[in-house]
Structure formats: structure tokens, C-alpha cells
mmCIF file of C-alpha atoms in Angstrom:
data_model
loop_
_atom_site.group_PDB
_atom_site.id
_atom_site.type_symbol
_atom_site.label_atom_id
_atom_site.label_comp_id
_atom_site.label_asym_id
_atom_site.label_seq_id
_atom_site.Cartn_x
_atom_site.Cartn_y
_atom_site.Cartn_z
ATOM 1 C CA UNK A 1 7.500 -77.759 -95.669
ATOM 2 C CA UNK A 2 3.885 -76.697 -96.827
ATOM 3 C CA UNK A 3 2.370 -79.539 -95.377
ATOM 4 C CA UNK A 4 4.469 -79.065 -92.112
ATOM 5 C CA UNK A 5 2.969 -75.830 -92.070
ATOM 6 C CA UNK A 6 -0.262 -76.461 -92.830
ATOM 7 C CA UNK A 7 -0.065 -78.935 -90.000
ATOM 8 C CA UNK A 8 1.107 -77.729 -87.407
ATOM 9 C CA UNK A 9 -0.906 -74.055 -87.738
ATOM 10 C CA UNK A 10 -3.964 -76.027 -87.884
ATOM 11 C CA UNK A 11 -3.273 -77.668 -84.328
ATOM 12 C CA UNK A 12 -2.180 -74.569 -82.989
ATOM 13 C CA UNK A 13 -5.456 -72.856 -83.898
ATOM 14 C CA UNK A 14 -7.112 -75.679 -82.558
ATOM 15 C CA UNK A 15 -4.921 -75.521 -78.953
ATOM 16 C CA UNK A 16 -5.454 -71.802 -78.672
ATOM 17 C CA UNK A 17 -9.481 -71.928 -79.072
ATOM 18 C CA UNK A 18 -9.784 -74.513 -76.747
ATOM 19 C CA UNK A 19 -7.427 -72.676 -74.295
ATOM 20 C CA UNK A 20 -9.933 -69.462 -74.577
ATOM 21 C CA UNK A 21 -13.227 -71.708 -74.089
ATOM 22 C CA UNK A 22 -11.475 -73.191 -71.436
ATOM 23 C CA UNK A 23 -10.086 -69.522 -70.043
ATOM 24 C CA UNK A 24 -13.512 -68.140 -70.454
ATOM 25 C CA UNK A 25 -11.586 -65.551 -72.706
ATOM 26 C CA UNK A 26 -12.446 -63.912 -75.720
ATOM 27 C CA UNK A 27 -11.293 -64.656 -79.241
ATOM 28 C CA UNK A 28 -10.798 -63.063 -82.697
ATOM 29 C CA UNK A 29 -9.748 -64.119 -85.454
ATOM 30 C CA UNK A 30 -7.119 -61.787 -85.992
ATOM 31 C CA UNK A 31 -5.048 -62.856 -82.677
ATOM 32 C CA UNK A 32 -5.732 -66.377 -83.228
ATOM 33 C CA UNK A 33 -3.771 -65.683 -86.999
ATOM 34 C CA UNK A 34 -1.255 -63.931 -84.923
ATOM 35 C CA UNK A 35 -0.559 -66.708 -82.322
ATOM 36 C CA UNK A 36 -0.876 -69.456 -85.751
ATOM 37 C CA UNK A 37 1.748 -67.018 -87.526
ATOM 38 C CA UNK A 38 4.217 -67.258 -84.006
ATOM 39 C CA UNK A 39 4.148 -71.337 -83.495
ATOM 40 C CA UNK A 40 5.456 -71.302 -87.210
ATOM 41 C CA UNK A 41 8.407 -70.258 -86.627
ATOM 42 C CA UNK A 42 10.047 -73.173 -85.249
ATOM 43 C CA UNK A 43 9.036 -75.338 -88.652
ATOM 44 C CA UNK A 44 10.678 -72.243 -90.562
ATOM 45 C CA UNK A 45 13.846 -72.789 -88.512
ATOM 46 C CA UNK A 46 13.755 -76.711 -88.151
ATOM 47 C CA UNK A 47 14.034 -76.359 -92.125
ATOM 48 C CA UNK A 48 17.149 -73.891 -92.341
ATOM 49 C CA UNK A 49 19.100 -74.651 -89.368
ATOM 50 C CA UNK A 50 17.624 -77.341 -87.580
ATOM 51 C CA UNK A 51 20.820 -77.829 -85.466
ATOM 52 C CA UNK A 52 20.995 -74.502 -83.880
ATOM 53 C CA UNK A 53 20.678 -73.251 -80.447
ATOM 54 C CA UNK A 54 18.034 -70.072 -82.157
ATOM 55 C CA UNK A 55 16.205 -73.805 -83.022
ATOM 56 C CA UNK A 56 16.445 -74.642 -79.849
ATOM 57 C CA UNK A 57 15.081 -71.992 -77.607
ATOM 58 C CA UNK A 58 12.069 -71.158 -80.199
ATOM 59 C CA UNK A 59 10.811 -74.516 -79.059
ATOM 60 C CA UNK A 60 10.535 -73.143 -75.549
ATOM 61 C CA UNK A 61 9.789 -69.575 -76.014
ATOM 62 C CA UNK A 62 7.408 -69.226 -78.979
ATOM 63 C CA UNK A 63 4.362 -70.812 -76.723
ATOM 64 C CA UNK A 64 4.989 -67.617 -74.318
ATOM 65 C CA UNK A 65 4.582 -65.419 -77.227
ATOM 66 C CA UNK A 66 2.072 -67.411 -79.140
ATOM 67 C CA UNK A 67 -0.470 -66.849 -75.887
ATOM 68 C CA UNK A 68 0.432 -63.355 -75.357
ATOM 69 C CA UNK A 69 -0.759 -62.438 -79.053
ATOM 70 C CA UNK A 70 -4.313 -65.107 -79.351
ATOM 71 C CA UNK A 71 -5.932 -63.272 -76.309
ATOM 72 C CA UNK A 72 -6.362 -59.904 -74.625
ATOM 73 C CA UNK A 73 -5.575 -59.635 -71.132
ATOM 74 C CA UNK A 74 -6.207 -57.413 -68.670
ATOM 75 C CA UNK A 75 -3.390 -59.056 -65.562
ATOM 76 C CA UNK A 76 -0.013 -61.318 -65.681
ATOM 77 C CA UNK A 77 -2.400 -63.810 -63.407
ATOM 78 C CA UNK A 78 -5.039 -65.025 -66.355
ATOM 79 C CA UNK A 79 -2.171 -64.763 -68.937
ATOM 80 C CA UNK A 80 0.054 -67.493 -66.811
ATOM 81 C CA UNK A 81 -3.325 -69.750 -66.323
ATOM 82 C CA UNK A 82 -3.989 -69.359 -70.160
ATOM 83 C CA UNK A 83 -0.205 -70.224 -71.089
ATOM 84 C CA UNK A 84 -0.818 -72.970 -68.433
ATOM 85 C CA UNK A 85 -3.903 -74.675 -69.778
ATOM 86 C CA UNK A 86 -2.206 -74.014 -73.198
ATOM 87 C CA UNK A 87 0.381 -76.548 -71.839
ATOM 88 C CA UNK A 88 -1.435 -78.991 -70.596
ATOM 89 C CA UNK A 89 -3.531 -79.065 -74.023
ATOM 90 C CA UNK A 90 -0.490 -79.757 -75.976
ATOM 91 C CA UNK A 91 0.699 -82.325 -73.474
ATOM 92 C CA UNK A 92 -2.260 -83.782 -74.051
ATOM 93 C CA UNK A 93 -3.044 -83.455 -77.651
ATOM 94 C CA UNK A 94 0.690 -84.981 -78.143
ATOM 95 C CA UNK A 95 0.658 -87.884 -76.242
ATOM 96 C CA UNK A 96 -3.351 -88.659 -77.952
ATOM 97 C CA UNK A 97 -0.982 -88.430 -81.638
ATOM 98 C CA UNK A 98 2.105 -90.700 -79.870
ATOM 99 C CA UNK A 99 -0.004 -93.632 -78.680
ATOM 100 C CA UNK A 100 -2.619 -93.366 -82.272
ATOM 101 C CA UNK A 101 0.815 -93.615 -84.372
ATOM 102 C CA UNK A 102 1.686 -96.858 -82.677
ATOM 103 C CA UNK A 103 -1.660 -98.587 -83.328
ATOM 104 C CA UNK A 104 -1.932 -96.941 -87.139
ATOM 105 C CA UNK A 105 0.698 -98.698 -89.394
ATOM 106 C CA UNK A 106 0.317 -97.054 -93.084
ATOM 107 C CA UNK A 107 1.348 -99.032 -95.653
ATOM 108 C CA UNK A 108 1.743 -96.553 -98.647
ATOM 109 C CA UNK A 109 -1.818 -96.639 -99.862
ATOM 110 C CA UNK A 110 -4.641 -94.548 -99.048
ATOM 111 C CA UNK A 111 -5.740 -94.815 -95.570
ATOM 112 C CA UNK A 112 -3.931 -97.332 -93.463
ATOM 113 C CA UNK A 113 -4.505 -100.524 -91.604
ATOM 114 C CA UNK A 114 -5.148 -100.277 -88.090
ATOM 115 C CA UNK A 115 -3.607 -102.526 -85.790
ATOM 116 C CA UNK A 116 -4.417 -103.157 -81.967
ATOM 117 C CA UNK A 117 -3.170 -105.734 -80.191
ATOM 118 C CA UNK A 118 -5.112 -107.615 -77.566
ATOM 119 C CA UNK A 119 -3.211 -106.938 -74.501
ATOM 120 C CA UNK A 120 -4.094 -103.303 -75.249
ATOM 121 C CA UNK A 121 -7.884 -103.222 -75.778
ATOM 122 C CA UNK A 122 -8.016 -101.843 -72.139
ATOM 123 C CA UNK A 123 -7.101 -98.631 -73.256
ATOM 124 C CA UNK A 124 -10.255 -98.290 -74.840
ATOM 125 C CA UNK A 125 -12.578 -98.372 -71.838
ATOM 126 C CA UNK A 126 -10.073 -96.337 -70.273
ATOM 127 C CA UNK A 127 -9.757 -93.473 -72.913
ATOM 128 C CA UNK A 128 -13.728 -93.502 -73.292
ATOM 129 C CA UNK A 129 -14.185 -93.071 -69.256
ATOM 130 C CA UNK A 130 -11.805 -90.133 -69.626
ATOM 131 C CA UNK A 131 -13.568 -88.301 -72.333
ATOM 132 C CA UNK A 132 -16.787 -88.740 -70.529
ATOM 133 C CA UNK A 133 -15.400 -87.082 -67.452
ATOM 134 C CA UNK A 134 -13.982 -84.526 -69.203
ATOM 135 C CA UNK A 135 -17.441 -83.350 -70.945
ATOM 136 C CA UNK A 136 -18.948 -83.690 -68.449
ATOM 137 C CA UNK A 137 -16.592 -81.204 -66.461
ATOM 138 C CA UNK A 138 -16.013 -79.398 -69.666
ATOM 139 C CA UNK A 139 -20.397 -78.600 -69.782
ATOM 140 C CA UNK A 140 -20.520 -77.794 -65.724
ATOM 141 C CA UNK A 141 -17.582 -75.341 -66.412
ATOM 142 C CA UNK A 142 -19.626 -73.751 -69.429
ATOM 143 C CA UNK A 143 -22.719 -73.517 -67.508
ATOM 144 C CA UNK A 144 -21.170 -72.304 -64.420
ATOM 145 C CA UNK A 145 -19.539 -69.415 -67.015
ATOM 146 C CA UNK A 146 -23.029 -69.384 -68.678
ATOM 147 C CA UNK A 147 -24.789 -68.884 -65.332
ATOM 148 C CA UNK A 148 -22.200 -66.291 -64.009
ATOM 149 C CA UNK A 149 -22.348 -64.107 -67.300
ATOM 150 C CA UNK A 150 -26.202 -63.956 -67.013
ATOM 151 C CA UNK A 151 -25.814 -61.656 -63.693
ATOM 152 C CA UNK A 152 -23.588 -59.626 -64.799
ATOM 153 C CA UNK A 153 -24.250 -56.105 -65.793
ATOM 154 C CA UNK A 154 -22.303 -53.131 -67.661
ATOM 155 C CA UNK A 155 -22.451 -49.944 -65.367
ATOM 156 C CA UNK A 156 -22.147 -46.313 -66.533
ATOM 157 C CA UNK A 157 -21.113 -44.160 -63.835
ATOM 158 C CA UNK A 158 -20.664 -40.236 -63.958
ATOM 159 C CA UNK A 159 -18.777 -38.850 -61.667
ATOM 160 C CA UNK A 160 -19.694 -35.089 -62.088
ATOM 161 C CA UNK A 161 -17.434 -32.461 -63.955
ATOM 162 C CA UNK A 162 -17.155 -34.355 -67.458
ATOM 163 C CA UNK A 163 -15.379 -37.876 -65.568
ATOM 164 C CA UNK A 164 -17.227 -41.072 -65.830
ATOM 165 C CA UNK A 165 -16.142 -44.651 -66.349
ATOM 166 C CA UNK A 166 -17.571 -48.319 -67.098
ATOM 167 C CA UNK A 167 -17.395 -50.858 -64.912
ATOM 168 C CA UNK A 168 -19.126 -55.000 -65.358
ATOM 169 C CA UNK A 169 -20.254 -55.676 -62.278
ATOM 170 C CA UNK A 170 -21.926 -59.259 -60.441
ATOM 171 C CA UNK A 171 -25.563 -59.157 -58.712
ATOM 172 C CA UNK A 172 -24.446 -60.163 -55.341
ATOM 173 C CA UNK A 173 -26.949 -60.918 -52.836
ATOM 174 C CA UNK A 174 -24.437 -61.027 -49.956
ATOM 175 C CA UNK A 175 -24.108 -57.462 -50.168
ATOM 176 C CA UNK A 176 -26.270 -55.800 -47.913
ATOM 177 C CA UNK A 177 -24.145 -52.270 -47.130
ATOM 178 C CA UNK A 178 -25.664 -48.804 -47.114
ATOM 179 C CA UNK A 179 -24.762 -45.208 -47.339
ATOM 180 C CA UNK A 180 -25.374 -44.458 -43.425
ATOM 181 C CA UNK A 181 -26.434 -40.836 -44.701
ATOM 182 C CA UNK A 182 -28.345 -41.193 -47.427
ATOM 183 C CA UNK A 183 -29.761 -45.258 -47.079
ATOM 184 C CA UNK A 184 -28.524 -45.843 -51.115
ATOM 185 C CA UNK A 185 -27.310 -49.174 -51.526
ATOM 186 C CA UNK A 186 -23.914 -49.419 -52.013
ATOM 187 C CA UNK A 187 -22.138 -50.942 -55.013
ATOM 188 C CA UNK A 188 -18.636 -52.288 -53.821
ATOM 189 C CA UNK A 189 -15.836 -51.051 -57.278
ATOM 190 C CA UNK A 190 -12.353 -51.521 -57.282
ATOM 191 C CA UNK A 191 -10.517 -49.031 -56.658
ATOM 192 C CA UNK A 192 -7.909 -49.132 -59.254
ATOM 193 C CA UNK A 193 -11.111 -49.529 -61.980
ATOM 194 C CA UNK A 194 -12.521 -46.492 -60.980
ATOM 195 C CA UNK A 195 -9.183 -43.848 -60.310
ATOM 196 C CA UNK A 196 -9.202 -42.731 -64.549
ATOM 197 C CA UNK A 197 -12.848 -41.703 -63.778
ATOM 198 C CA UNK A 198 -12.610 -39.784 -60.779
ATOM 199 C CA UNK A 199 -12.561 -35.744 -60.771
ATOM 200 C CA UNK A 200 -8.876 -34.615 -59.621
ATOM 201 C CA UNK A 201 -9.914 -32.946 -56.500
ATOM 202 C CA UNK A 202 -11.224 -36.292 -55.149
ATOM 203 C CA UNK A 203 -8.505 -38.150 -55.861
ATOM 204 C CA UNK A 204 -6.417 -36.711 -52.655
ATOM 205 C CA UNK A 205 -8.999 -38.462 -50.702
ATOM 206 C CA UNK A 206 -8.638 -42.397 -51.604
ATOM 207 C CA UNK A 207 -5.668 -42.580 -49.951
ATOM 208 C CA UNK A 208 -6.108 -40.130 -47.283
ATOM 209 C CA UNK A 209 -5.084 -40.403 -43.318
ATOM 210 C CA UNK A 210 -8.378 -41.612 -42.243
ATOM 211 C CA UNK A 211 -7.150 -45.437 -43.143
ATOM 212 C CA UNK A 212 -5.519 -45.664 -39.718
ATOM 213 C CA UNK A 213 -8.231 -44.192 -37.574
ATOM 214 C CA UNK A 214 -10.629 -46.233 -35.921
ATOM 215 C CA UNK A 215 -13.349 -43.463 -36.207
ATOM 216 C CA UNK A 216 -12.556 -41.539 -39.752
ATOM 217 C CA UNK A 217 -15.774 -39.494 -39.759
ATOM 218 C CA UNK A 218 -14.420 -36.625 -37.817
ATOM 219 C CA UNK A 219 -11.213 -36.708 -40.129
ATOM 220 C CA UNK A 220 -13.838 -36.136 -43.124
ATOM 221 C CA UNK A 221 -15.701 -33.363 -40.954
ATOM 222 C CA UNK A 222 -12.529 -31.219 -40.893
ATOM 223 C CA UNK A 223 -11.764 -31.778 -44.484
ATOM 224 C CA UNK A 224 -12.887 -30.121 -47.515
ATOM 225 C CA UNK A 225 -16.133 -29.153 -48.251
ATOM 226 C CA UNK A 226 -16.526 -30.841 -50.992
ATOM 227 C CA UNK A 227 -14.982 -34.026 -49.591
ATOM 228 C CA UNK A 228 -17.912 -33.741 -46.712
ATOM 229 C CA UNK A 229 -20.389 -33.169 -49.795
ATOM 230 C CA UNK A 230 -20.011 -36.617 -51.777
ATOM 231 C CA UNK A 231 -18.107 -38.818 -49.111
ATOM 232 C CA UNK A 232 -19.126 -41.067 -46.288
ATOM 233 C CA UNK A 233 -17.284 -43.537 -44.506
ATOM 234 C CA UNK A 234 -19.454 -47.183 -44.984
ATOM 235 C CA UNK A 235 -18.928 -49.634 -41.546
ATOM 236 C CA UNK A 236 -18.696 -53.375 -42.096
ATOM 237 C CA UNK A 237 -18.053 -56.180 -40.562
ATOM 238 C CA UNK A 238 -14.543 -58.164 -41.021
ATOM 239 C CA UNK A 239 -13.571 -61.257 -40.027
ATOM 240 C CA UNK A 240 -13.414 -60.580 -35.993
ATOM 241 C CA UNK A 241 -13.059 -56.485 -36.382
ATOM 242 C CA UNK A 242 -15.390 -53.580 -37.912
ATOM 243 C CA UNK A 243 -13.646 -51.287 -39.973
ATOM 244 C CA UNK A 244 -14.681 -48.924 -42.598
ATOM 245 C CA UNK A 245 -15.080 -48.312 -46.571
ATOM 246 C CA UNK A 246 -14.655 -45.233 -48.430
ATOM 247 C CA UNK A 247 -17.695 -44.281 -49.875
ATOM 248 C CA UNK A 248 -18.362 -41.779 -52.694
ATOM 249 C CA UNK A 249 -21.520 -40.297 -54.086
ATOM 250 C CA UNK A 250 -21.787 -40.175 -58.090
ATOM 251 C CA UNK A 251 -23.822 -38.086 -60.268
ATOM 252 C CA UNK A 252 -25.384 -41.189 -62.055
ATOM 253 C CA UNK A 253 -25.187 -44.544 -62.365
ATOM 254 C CA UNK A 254 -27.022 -46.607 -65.393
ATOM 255 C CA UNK A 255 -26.911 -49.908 -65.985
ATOM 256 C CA UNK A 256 -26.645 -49.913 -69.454
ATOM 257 C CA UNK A 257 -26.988 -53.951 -70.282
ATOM 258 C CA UNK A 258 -30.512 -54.072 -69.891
ATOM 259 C CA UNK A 259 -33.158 -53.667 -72.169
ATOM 260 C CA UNK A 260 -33.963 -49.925 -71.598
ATOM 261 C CA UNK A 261 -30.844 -48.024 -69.631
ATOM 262 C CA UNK A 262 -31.775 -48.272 -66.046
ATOM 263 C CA UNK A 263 -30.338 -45.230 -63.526
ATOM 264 C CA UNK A 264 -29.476 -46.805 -59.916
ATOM 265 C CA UNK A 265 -29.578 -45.181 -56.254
ATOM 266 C CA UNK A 266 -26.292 -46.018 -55.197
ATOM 267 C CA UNK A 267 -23.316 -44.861 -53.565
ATOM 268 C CA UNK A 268 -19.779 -46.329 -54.731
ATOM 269 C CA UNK A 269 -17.881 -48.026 -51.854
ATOM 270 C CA UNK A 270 -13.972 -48.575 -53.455
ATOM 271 C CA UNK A 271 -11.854 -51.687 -52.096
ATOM 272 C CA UNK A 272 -8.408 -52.416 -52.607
ATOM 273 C CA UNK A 273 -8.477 -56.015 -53.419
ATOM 274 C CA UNK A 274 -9.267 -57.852 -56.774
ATOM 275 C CA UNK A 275 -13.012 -58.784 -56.828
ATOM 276 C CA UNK A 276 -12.709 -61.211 -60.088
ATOM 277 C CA UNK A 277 -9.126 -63.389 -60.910
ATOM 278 C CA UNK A 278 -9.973 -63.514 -64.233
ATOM 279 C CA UNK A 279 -11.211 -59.926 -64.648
ATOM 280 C CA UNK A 280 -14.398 -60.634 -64.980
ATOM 281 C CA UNK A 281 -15.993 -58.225 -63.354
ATOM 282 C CA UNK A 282 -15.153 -55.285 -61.336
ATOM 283 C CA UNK A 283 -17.626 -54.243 -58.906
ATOM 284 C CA UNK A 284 -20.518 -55.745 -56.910
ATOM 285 C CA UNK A 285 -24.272 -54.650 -56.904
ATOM 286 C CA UNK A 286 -26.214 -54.652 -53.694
ATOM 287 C CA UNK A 287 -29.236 -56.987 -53.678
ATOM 288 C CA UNK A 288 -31.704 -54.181 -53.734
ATOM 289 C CA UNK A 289 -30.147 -53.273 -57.196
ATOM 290 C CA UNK A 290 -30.785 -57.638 -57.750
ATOM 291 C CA UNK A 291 -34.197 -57.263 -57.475
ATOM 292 C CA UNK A 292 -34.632 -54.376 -59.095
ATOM 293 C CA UNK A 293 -32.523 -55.472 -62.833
ATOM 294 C CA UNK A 294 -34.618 -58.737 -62.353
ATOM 295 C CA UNK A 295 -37.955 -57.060 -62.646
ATOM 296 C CA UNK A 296 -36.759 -55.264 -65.332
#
């Protein structure tokens, strides 16, 4: 039972790495032991009471729980990719031991005498054109990760009265809005990223009656004061209409990955949508704030 155990928590620590690399997740050593510790509990039952519906269902279950302890997540949507790619790794992994048992016949001593028959030599050619591919797809997907990761920045922004929050957020040079008021580029944040760091009185305002006006700026103008103070309405264009983004002034912003903390002009434009599946990041910098992180 040792050995079983030995075994088979070895290849799950192995699945569950290769899951994060391939997830783009991170990974300590602490939930990888936890996950390892989970996918032993169907050996522990397979010895006790092998025939056993518990037995049974751990066989289908534990992999749920086994993901949901190796990583942290931050949405249901990456944990069901990482459970899925999890999956497909063990599919995998399992049918690379099934065929290597047939062609390995051991014969009591050490080692073993390998036996492949003639008829299925094409295997070879066709297991080495496979593991090219996937290096070669495995190395774009690291660089593309690599690539992304290198413009992406961690944002300190202070809201005023004591409330501030952190935000990653992508260099996007697509992004060309402005604050019509004050000219600041604007830096596009989720909205749901940035609602624990707002102050309470502007809270009212994100979801506000001005959504279902075409014009919203003379909704604002008859608001309060301190509403007409800090907020401004940002136009853009949609896919065949204009329509407008809520846009909100902050005390500071400082981008606090570089080398020396750099403060940004910017006002904070909130959308409702994800901007990153995988969580990545949650805002978008404007291209003036591109330029100016790569001088720095």
C-alpha cells in the first residue's frame, strides 16, 4: 500500500503542475500537498473496502476536489478549464502507461525486456511527431504568457477619504479614450474590482438612472455636488451605436511594478464586463500611459 501511495501521489503532483503551467496559474507547495493528500484517498479505500459504492464515487469526485485545493482561483470559469485540462492530462498520461505496459514484459529481474513487435514500429514516428507538436505549442503558449505578463502592471489607486484598491492592469494601445473635461487618459477597471475601494457616497452613482439616457450629462448636472466634482460621462464608440462610460476621478494612481513608483494622469472609466477569462488582469491602460511605463 506504501508503494501504491507513493505512486500514485507522485503522478498526481506531476498532473497538477503541469495543469498550472498549462493554466498559467500559480503554484505552492502547500496546495499541491493538499491536492497529493485528496487523490489518496481512493488507494486508502481501494485497500479497506474496495467493493463499495464510497469506492466508487471517490473515483469520480476526488479530481473535483483535488483541483479546487492545488490552485487559487479567483472565478468558477478558470477552475472548470483547470479541472478540464486536469482531465485531459490524466487521459493522456494513462493511456502513455496502457500502451508502454504492453510493449514492457518484466520477467522478475531487475529491469525488464522490452518487446516491440514489427507491425507496431509505426507508433514510433507517430508518438515522436506528437511530442514535437506539442512543444512546440507548449513554448508558443509560454511565450505568448511570457509576452503578455511583461505588459502588465500593478496599479495603486486612492480613491480619497482613506479607500484605495489594487488593480493588474494590460498596456493596451487600442485604448485611446479621454476625460472630455480634464483630457487625462482614461484607464478602463472593472467595475466589480474596484466597488471595495470606492468611498460610500459614490457608490449610489455606478448604478444610477443615467444608464438609460442617451445624453446622461444633464442627469449628473442635477446631481450631487460631489458627484459633478469627480464624475464625467466618457463617449465611445460601439459596434454601430455611441454610448457612454462612467468615469471617475481618483486622488492618485501609481503604478507600483516599475522600478521607482510612477503616479499616472488618469481618470477611471468602470465597465461591466470581464476584461481577462482567466483573471489576469483587471483594467486597461491608455497608450499614453504605454509610452510613458516604457520610457521608464
Amino acid at each position: 500500500m506504501d508503494l501504491d501511495l507513493l505512486v500514485n501521489g507522485s503522478m498526481d503532483a506531476l498532473l497538477l503542475i503541469l495543469a498550472a503551467r498549462l493554466s498559467n496559474l500559480p503554484f505552492r507547495g502547500k496546495r499541491i500537498a493538499a491536492g497529493v493528500i485528496a487523490g489518496e484517498i481512493p488507494v486508502i479505500l481501494s485497500a479497506y473496502v474496495p467493493a463499495s459504492l464510497l469506492f466508487d464515487l471517490s473515483k469520480y469526485f476526488i479530481p473535483w476536489l483535488m483541483v479546487w485545493l492545488a490552485y487559487p482561483y479567483r472565478g468558477f470559469r478558470l477552475y472548470f478549464k483547470t479541472l478540464l485540462i486536469f482531465w485531459v492530462l490524466s487521459a493522456g498520461l494513462g493511456g502513455l502507461v496502457y500502451a508502454l505496459w504492453g510493449w514492457i514484459s518484466f520477467d522478475g529481474r531487475i529491469g525488464g525486456s522490452l518487446r516491440i513487435g514489427l507491425k507496431n514500429l509505426w507508433i514510433l514516428p507517430l508518438v515522436a511527431g506528437l511530442w514535437w507538436f506539442t512543444q512546440k505549442a507548449w513554448h508558443q503558449i509560454l511565450g505568448s504568457a511570457a509576452r503578455q505578463q511583461s505588459f502588465i502592471y500593478d496599479l495603486e489607486i486612492d480613491m480619497g477619504k482613506g479607500n484605495s484598491f489594487r488593480v493588474k492592469a494590460l498596456l493596451d494601445t487600442g485604448n485611446q479614450l479621454r476625460d472630455p473635461l480634464t483630457g487625462y487618459p482614461v484607464i478602463l477597471v472593472e467595475e466589480e474590482a474596484a466597488v471595495a475601494g470606492m468611498p460610500e457616497e459614490l457608490l449610489p452613482v455606478l448604478q444610477g438612472a443615467w444608464r438609460d439616457l442617451d445624453d446622461p450629462w444633464p442627469w449628473l448636472w442635477q446631481s450631487d455636488s460631489l458627484w459633478i466634482k469627480q464624475c464625467a460621462f466618457i463617449p465611445y464608440q460601439g459596434v454601430g451605436h455611441r454610448s457612454w462610460l462612467l468615469g471617475i476621478r481618483p486622488q492618485r494612481v501609481v503604478c507600483t511594478s516599475l522600478p521607482e513608483p510612477k503616479e499616472m494622469k488618469a481618470t477611471l472609466a468602470f465597465v461591466q464586463q470581464v476584461l481577462s477569462p482567466d483573471r489576469a488582469y483587471q483594467a486597461l491602460l491608455h497608450s499614453e500611459h504605454v509610452r510613458g511605463a516604457e520610457e521608464s
